[in-house]
PDB file of C-alpha atoms in Angstrom:
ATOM      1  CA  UNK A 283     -17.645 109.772   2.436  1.00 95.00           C
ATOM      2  CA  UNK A 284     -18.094 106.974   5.018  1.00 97.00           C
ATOM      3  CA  UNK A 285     -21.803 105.385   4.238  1.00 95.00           C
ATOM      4  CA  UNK A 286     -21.482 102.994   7.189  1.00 97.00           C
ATOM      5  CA  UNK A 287     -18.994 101.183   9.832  1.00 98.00           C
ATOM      6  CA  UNK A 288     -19.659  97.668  11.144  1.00 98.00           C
ATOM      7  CA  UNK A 289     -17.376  95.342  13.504  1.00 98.00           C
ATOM      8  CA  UNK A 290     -18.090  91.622  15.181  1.00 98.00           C
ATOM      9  CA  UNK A 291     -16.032  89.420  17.543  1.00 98.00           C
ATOM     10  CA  UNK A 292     -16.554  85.717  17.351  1.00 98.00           C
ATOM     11  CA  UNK A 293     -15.387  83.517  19.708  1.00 98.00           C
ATOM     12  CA  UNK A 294     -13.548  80.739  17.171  1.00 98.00           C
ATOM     13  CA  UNK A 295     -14.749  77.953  19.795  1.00 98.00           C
ATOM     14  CA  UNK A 296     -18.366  78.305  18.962  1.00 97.00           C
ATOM     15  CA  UNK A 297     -17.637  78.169  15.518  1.00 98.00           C
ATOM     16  CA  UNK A 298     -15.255  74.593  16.714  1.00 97.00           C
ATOM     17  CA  UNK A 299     -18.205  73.171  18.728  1.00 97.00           C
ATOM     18  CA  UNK A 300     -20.974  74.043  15.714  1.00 97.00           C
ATOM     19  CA  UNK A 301     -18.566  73.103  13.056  1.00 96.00           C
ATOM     20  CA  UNK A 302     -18.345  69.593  15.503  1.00 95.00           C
ATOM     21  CA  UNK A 303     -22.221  69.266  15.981  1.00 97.00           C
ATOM     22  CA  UNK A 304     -23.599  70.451  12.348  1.00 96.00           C
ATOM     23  CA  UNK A 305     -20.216  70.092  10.103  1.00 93.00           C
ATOM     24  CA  UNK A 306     -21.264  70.321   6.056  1.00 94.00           C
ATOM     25  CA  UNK A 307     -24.798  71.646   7.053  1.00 96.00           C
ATOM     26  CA  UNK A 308     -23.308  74.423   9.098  1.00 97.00           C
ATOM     27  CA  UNK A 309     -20.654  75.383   6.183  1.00 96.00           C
ATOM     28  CA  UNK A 310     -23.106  75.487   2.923  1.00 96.00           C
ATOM     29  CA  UNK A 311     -25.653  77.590   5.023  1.00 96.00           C
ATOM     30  CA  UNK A 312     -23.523  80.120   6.245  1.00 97.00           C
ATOM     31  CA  UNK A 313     -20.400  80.120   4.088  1.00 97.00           C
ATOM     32  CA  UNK A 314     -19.078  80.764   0.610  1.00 97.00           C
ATOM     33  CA  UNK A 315     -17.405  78.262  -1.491  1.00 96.00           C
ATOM     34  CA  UNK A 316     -14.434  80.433  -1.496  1.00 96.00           C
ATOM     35  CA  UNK A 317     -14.359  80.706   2.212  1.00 97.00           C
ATOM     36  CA  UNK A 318     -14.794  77.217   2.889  1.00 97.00           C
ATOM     37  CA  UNK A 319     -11.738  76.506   0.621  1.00 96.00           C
ATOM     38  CA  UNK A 320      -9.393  78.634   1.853  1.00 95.00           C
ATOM     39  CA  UNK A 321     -10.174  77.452   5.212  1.00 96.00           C
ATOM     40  CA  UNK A 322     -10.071  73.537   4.099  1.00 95.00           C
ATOM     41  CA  UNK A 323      -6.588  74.674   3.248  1.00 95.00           C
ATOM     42  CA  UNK A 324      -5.059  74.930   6.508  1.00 93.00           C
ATOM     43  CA  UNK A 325      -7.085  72.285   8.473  1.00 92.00           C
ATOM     44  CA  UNK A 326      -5.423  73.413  12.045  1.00 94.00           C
ATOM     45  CA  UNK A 327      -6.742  76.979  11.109  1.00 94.00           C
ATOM     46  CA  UNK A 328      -9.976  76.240  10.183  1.00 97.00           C
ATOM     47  CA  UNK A 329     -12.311  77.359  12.581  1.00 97.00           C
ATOM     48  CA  UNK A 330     -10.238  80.676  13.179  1.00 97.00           C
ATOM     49  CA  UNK A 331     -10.165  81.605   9.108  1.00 97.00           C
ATOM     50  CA  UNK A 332     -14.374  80.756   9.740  1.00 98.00           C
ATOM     51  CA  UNK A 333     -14.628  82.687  12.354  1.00 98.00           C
ATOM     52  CA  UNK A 334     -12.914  85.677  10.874  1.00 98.00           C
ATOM     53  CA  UNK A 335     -15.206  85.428   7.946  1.00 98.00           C
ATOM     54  CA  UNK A 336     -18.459  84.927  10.172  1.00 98.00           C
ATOM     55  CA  UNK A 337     -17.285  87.941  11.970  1.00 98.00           C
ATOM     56  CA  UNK A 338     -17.033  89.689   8.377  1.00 98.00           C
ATOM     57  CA  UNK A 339     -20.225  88.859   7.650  1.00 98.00           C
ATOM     58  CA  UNK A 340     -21.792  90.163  10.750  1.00 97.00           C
ATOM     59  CA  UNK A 341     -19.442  93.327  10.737  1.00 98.00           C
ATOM     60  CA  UNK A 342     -21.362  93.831   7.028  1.00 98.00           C
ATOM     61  CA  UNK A 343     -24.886  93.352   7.419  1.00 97.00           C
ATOM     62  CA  UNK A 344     -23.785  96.014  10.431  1.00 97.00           C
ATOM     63  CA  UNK A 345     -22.247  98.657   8.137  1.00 97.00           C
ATOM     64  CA  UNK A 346     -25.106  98.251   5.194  1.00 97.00           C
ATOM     65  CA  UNK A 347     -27.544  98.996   8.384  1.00 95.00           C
ATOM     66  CA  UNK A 348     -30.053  95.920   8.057  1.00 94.00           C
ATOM     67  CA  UNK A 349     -28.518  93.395   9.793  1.00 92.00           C
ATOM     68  CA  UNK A 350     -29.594  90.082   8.398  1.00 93.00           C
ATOM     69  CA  UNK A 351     -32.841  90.669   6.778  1.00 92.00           C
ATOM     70  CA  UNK A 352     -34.079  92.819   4.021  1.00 91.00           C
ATOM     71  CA  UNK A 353     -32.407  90.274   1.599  1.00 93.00           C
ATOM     72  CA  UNK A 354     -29.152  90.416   3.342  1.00 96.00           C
ATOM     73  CA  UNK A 355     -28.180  87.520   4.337  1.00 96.00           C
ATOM     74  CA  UNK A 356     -25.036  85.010   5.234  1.00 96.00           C
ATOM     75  CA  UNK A 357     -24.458  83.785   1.465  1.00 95.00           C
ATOM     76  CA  UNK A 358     -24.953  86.808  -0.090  1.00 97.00           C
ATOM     77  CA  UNK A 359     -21.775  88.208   1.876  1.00 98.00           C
ATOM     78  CA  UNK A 360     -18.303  86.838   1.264  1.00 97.00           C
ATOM     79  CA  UNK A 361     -14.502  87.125   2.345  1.00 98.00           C
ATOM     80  CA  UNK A 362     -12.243  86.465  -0.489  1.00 97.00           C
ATOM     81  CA  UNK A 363      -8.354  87.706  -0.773  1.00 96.00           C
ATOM     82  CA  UNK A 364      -6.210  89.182  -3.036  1.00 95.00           C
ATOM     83  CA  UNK A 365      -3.030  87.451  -4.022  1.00 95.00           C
ATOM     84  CA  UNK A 366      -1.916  89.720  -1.711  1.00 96.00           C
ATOM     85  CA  UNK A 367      -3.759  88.048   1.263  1.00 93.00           C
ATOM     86  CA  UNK A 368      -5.798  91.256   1.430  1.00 96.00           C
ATOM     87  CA  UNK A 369      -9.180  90.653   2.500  1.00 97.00           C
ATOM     88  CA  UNK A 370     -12.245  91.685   0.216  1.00 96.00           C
ATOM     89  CA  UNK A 371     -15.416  91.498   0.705  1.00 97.00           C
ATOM     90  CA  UNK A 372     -17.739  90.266  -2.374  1.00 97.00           C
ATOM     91  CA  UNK A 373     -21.735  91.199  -2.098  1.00 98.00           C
ATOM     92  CA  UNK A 374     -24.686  89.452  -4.069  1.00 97.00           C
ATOM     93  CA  UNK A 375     -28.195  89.664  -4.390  1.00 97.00           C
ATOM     94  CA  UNK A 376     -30.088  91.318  -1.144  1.00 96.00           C
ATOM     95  CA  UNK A 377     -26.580  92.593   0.119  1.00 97.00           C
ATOM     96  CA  UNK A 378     -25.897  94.357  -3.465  1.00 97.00           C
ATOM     97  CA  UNK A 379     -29.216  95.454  -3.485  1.00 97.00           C
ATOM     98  CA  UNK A 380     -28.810  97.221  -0.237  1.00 97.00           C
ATOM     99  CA  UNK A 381     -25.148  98.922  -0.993  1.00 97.00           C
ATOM    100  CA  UNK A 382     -26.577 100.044  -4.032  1.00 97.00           C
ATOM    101  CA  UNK A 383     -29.564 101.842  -1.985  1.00 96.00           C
ATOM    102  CA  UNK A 384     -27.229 103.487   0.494  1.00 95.00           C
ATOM    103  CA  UNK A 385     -24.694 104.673  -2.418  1.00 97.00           C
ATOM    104  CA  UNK A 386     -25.791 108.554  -3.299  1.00 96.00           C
ATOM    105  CA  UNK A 387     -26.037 108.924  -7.232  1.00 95.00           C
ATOM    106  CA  UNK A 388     -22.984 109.694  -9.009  1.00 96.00           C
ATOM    107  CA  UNK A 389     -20.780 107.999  -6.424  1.00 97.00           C
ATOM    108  CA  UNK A 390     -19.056 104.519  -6.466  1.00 97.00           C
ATOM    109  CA  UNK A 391     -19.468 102.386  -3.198  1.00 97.00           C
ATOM    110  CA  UNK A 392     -16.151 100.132  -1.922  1.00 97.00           C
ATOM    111  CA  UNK A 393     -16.725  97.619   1.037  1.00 97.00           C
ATOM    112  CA  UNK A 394     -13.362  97.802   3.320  1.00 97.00           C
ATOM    113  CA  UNK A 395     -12.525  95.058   5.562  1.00 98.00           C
ATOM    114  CA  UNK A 396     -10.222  94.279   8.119  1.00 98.00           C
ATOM    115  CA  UNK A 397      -9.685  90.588   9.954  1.00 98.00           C
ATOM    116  CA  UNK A 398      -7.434  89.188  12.835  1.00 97.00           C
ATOM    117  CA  UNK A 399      -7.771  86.718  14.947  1.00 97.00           C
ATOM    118  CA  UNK A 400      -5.891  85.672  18.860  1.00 97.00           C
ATOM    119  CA  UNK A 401      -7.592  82.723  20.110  1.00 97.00           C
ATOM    120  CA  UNK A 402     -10.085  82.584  21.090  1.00 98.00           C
ATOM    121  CA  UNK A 403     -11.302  85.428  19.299  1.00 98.00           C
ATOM    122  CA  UNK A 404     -11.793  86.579  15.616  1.00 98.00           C
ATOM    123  CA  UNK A 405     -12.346  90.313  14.695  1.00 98.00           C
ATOM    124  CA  UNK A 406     -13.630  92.069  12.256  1.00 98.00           C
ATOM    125  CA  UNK A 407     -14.369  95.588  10.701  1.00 98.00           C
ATOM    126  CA  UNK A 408     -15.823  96.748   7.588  1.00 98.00           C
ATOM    127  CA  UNK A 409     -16.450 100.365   6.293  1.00 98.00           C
ATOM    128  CA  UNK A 410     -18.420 101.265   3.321  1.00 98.00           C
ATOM    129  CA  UNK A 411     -17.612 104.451   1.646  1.00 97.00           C
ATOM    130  CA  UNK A 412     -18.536 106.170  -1.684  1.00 96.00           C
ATOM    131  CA  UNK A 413     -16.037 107.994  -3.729  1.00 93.00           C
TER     132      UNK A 413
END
């Protein structure tokens, strides 16, 4: 059963100009340490893996039906991949919380996620079901 669908754009040249103006700031308020690793990887890439994952987020806090508040917030969602390059996405704290409210008893919750990017945009779509 499908508890909820969420999807974002995000234009990877507003995450260039705000990773220009606010840099570090900008990455440990918004991002995991995972995320900002894999992006520091591939320095020509970075703002498009970012932007991916900021759309990820947003696509998220969509599906769990808050948005960000209620606890759910940028940190407590994350993009992490499988050796496999298959994109997960990892909740904590307020966004836990929340999956855990929407997931009927007896059923297991799993957070899908999809990501591409084609400058100047990033996509993403997530869909939360419970098996």
């Amino acid at each position: 059963m499908i508890i909820g669908i969420g999807t974002d754009l995000c234009d990877i040249r507003r995450i260039e100009k705000t990773l220009s103006r606010f840099g570090d700031r900008f990455l440990r308020r918004v991002f995991t340490d995972v995320e900002i690793a894999r992006a520091v990887r591939r320095p020509e890439r970075m703002a498009s893996s970012l932007a991916m994952a900021f759309a990820a987020k947003e696509a998220c806090s969509k599906a769990l039906g808050t948005g960000f508040r209620r606890g759910v917030h940028h940190r407590t969602m994350g993009v992490a991949h499988q050796p496999s390059g298959k994109p997960d996405m990892i909740l904590i704290e307020g966004a836990q919380r929340r999956l855990d409210e929407l997931t009927p008893a007896g059923k297991i919750a799993s957070v899908h996620v999809t990501l591409t990017d084609e400058y100047p945009m990033a996509n993403a779509v997530v869909v939360i079901s419970a098996d």
